[in-house]
mmCIF file of C-alpha atoms in Angstrom:
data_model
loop_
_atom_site.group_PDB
_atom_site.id
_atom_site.type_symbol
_atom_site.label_atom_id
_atom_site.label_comp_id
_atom_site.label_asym_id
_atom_site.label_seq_id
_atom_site.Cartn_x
_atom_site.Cartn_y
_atom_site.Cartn_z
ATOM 1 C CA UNK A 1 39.538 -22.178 -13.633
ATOM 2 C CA UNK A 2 40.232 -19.391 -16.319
ATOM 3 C CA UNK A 3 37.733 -16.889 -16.970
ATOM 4 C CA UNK A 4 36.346 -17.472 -20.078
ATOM 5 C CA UNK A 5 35.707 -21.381 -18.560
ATOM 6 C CA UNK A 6 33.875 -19.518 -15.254
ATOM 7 C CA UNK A 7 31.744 -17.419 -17.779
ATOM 8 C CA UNK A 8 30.426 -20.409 -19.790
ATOM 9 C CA UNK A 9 30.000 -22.357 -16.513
ATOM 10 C CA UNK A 10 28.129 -18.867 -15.178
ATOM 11 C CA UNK A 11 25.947 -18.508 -18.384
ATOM 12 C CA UNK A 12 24.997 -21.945 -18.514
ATOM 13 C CA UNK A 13 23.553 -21.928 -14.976
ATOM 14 C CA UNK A 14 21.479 -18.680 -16.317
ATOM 15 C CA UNK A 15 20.039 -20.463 -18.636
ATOM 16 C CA UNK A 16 19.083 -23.600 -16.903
ATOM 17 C CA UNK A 17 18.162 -21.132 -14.008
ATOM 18 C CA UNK A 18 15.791 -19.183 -16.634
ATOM 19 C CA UNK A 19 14.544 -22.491 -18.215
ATOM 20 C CA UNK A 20 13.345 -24.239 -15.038
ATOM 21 C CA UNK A 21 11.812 -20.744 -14.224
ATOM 22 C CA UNK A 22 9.789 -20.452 -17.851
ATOM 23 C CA UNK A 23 9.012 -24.194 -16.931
ATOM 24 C CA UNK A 24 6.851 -23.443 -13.949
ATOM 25 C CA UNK A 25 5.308 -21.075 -15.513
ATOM 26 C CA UNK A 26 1.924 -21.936 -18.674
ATOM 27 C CA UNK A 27 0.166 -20.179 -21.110
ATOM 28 C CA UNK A 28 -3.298 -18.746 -20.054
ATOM 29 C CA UNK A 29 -4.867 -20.056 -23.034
ATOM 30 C CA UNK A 30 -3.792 -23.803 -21.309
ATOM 31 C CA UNK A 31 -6.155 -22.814 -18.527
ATOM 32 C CA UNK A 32 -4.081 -24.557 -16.126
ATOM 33 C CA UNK A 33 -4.863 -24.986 -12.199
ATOM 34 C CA UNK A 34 -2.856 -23.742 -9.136
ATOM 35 C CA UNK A 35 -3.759 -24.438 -5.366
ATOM 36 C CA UNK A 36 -1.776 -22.213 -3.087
ATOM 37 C CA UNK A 37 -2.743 -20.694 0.654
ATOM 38 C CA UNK A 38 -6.054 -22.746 0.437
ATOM 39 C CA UNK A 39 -6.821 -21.092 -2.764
ATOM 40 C CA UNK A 40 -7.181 -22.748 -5.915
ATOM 41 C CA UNK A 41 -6.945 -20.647 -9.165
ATOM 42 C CA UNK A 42 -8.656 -21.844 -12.223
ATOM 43 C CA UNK A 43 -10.892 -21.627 -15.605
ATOM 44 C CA UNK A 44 -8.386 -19.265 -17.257
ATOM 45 C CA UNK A 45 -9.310 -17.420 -20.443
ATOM 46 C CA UNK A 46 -7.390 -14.480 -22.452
ATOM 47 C CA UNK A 47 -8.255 -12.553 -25.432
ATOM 48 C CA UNK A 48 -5.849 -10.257 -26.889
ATOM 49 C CA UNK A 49 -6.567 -7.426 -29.287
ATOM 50 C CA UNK A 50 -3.127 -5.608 -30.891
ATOM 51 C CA UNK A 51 -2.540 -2.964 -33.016
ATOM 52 C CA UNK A 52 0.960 -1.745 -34.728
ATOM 53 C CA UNK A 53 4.040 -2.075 -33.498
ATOM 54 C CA UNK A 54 2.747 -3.898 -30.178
ATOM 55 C CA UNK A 55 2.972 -7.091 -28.036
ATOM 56 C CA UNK A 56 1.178 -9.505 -27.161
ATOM 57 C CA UNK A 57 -0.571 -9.791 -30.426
ATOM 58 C CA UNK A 58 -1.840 -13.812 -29.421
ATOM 59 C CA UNK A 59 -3.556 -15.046 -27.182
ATOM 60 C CA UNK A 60 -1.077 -17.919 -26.147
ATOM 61 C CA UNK A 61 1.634 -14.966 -25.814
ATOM 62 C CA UNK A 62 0.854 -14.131 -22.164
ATOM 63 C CA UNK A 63 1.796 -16.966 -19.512
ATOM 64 C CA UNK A 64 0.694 -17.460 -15.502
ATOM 65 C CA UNK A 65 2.341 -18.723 -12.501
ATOM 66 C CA UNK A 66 1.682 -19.043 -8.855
ATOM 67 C CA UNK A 67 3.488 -16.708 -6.865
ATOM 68 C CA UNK A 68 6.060 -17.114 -4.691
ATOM 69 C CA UNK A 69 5.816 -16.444 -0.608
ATOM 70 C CA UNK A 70 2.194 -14.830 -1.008
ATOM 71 C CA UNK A 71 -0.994 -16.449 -2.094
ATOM 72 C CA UNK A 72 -1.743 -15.540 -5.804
ATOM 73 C CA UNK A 73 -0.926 -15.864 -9.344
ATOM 74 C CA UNK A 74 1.261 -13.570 -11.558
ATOM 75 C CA UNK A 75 1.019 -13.089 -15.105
ATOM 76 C CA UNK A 76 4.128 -12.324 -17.556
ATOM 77 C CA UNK A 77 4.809 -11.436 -20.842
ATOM 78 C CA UNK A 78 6.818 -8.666 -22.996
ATOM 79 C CA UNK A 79 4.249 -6.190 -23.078
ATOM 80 C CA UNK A 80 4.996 -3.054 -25.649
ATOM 81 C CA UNK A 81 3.803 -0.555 -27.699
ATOM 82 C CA UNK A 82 5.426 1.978 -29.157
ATOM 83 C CA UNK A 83 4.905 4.089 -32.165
ATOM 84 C CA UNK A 84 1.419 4.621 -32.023
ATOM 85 C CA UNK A 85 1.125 0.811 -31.133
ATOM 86 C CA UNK A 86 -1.671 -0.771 -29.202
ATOM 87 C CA UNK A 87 -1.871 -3.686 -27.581
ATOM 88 C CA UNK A 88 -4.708 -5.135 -24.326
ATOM 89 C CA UNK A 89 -4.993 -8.780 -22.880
ATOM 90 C CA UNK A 90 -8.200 -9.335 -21.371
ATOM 91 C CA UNK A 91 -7.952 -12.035 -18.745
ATOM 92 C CA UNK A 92 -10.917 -13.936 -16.269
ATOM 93 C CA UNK A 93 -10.048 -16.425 -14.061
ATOM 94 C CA UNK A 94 -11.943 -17.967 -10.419
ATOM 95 C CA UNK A 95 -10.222 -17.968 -7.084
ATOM 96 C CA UNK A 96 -11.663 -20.324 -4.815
ATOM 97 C CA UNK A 97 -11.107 -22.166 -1.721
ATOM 98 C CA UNK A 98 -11.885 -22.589 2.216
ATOM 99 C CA UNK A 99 -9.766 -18.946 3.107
ATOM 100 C CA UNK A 100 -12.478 -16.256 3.473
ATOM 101 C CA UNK A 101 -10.817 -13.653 1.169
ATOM 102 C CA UNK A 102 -11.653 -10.019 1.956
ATOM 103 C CA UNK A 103 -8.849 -8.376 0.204
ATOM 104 C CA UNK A 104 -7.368 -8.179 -2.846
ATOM 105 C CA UNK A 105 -3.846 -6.522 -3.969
ATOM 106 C CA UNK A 106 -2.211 -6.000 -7.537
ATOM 107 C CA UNK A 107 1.115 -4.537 -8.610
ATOM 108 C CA UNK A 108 2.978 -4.673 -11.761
ATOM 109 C CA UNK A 109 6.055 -3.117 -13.224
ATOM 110 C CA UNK A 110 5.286 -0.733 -15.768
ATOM 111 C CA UNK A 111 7.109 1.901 -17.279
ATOM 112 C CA UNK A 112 6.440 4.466 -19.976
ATOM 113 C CA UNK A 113 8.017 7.059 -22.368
ATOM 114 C CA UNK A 114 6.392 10.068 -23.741
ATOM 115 C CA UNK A 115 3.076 10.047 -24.717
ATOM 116 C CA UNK A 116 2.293 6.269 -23.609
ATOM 117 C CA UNK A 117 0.335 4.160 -20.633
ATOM 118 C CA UNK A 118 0.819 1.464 -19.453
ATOM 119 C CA UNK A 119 -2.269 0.410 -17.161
ATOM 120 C CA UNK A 120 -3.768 -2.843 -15.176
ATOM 121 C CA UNK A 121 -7.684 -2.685 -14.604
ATOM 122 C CA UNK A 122 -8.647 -4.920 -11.675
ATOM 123 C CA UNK A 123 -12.199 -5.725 -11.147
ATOM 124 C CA UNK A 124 -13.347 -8.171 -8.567
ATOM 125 C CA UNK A 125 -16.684 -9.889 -9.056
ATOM 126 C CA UNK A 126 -18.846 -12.191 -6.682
ATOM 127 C CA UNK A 127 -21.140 -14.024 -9.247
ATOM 128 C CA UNK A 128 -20.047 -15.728 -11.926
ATOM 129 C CA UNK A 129 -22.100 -13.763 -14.200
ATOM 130 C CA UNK A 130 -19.811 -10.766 -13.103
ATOM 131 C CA UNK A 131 -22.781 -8.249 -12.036
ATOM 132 C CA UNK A 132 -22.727 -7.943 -8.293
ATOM 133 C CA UNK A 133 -19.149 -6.085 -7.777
ATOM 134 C CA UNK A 134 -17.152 -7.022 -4.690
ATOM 135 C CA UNK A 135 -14.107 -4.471 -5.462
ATOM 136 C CA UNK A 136 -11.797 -2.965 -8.257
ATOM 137 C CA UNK A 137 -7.962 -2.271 -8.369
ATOM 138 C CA UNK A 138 -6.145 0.327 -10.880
ATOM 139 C CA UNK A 139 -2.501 0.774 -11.292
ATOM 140 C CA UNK A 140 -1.052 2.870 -14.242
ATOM 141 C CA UNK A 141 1.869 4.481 -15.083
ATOM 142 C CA UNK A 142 1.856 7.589 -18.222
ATOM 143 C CA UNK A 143 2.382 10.713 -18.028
ATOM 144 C CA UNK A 144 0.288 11.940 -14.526
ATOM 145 C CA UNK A 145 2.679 9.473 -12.892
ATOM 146 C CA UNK A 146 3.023 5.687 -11.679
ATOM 147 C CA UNK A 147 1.205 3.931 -9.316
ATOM 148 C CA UNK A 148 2.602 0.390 -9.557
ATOM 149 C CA UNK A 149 0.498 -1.360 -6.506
ATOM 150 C CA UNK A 150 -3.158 -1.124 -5.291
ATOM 151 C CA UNK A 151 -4.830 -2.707 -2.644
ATOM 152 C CA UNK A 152 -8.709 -2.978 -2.386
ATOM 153 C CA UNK A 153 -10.381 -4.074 0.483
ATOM 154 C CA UNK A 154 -13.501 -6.042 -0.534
ATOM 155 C CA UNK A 155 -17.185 -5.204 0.416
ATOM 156 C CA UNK A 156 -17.358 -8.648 1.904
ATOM 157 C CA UNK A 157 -16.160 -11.788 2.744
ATOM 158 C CA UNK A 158 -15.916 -14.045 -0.133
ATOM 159 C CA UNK A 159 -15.250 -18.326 -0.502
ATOM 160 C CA UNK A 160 -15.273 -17.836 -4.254
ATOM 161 C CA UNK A 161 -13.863 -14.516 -6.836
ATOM 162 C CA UNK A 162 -14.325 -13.954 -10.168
ATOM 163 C CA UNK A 163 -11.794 -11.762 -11.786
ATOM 164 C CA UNK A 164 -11.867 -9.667 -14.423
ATOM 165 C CA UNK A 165 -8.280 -8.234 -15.484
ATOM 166 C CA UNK A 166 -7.252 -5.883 -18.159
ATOM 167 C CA UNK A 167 -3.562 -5.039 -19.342
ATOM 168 C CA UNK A 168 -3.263 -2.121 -21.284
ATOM 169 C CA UNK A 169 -0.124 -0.708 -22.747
ATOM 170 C CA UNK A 170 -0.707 2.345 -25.548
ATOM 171 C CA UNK A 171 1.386 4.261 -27.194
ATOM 172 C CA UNK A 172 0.226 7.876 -28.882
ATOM 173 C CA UNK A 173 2.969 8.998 -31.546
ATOM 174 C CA UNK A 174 6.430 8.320 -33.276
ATOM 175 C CA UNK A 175 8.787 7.370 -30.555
ATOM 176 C CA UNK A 176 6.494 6.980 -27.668
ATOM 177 C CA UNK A 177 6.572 3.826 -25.540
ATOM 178 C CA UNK A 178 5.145 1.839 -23.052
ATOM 179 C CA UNK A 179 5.775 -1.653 -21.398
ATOM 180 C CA UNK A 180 5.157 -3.891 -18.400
ATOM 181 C CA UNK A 181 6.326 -7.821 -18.434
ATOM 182 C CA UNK A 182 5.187 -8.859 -14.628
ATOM 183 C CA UNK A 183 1.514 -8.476 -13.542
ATOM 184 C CA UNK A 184 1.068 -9.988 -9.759
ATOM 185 C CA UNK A 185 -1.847 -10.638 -8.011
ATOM 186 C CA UNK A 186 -2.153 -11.317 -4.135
ATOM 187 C CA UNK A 187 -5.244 -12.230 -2.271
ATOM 188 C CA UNK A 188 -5.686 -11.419 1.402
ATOM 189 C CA UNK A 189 -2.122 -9.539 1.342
ATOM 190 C CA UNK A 190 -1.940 -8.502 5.176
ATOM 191 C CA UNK A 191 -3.692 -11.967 6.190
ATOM 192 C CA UNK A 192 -7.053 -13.122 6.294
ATOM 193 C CA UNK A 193 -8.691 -11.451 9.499
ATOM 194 C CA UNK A 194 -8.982 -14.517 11.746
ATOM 195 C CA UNK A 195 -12.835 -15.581 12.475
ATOM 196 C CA UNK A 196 -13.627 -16.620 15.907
ATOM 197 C CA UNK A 197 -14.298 -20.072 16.515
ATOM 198 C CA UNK A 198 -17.587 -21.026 18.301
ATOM 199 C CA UNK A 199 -15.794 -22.084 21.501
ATOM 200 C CA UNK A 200 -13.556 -19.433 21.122
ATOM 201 C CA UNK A 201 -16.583 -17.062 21.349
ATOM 202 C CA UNK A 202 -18.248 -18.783 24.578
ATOM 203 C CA UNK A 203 -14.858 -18.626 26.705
ATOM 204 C CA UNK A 204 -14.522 -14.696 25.805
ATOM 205 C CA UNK A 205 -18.699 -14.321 26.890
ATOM 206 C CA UNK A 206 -17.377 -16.298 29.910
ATOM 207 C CA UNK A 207 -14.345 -13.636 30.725
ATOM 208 C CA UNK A 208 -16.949 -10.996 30.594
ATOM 209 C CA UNK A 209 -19.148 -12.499 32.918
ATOM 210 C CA UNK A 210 -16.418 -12.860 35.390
ATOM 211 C CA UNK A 211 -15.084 -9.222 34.618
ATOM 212 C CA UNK A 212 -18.507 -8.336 35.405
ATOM 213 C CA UNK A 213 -18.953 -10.493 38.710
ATOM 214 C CA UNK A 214 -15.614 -8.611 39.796
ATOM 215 C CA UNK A 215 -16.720 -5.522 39.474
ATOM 216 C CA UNK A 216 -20.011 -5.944 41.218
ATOM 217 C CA UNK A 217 -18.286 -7.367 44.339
ATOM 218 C CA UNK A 218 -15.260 -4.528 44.479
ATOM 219 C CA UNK A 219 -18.455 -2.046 44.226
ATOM 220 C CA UNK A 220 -20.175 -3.644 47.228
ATOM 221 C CA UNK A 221 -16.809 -4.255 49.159
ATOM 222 C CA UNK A 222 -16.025 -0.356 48.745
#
């Protein structure tokens, strides 16, 4: 096959590759419905406020997927500002399901150049009027630094999440800059801690009886 045949045949797979990939992936404002891990993911809503040279600047701009080999949801989009641009999507959704969920992790991939931030606000409510706090997350990266992941372990054990998420990029002056395009979100990242099973609980009281019978006898034997 000559090369410039192999480089079509190469590009086109890229873009079928990419397509399929956009495919699985919807708009927020759709307020579409995932189920992964015993989790299901739903009543999605966005509002985004933009200033100057900045993006999003839409609401239907900023897109969400499940992720893939953890249980959560990632959101994407080509967030920027530069030039003294401004630019924040405010996103709530519900996790719910069957999978006690106790904690929480969020990472994205920001980057920054001079006098810019690029930031994710995480907060983690238990009622659905979003007053009783359960946890918050913060990643950021400007000028201090980055910190691209976070995980928060939750003051409970919940069935059912409301979250509250924030993306921030900001830029301060001519020729500043900052951008993030891939926001993920995992829930229970090292594994829900197992709960012990009513039986599982009387056989274990049974061991330590029988410990405890041992014991006694080696005493007395002695």
């Amino acid at each position: 096959m000559k090369t410039s045949q192999w480089l079509g045949t190469a590009l086109l797979a890229g873009f079928v590759s990419l397509s399929i990939s956009a495919a699985q992936a919807a708009p927020v404002t759709s307020n579409p419905t995932f189920t992964s891990g015993g989790l299901t993911f739903d009543t999605f809503n966005i509002s985004v406020t933009s200033t100057g040279q900045a993006f999003p600047n839409a609401n239907d701009q900023v897109n969400v997927d499940l992720l893939s080999g953890a249980t959560g949801v990632q959101f994407s989009s080509g967030f920027t500002a530069q030039n003294s641009g401004f630019s924040d999507a405010a996103i709530n959704y519900v996790v719910s399901g069957a999978t006690a969920i106790t904690s929480v992790g969020l990472s994205f991939d920001g980057t920054f150049l001079g006098q810019a931030i690029a930031s994710v606000t995480e907060t983690i409510w238990a009622d659905a009027a979003r007053t009783i706090l359960a946890g918050r997350a913060y990643v950021s990266c400007a000028i201090a630094g980055c910190s691209l992941s976070d995980v928060v372990t939750l003051n409970g054990s919940y069935s059912t999440l409301y979250i509250t998420k924030d993306i921030n990029v900001s830029a301060f002056g001519q020729g500043d800059r900052a951008q993030t395009s891939i926001i993920t979100q995992t829930f229970n990242p090292g594994g829900p801690t197992p709960v012990p099973e009513p039986a599982t609980l009387a056989l274990f009281g049974t061991g330590l009886a029988a410990l405890g019978l041992v014991r006694r006898r080696s005493r007395k034997a002695a």
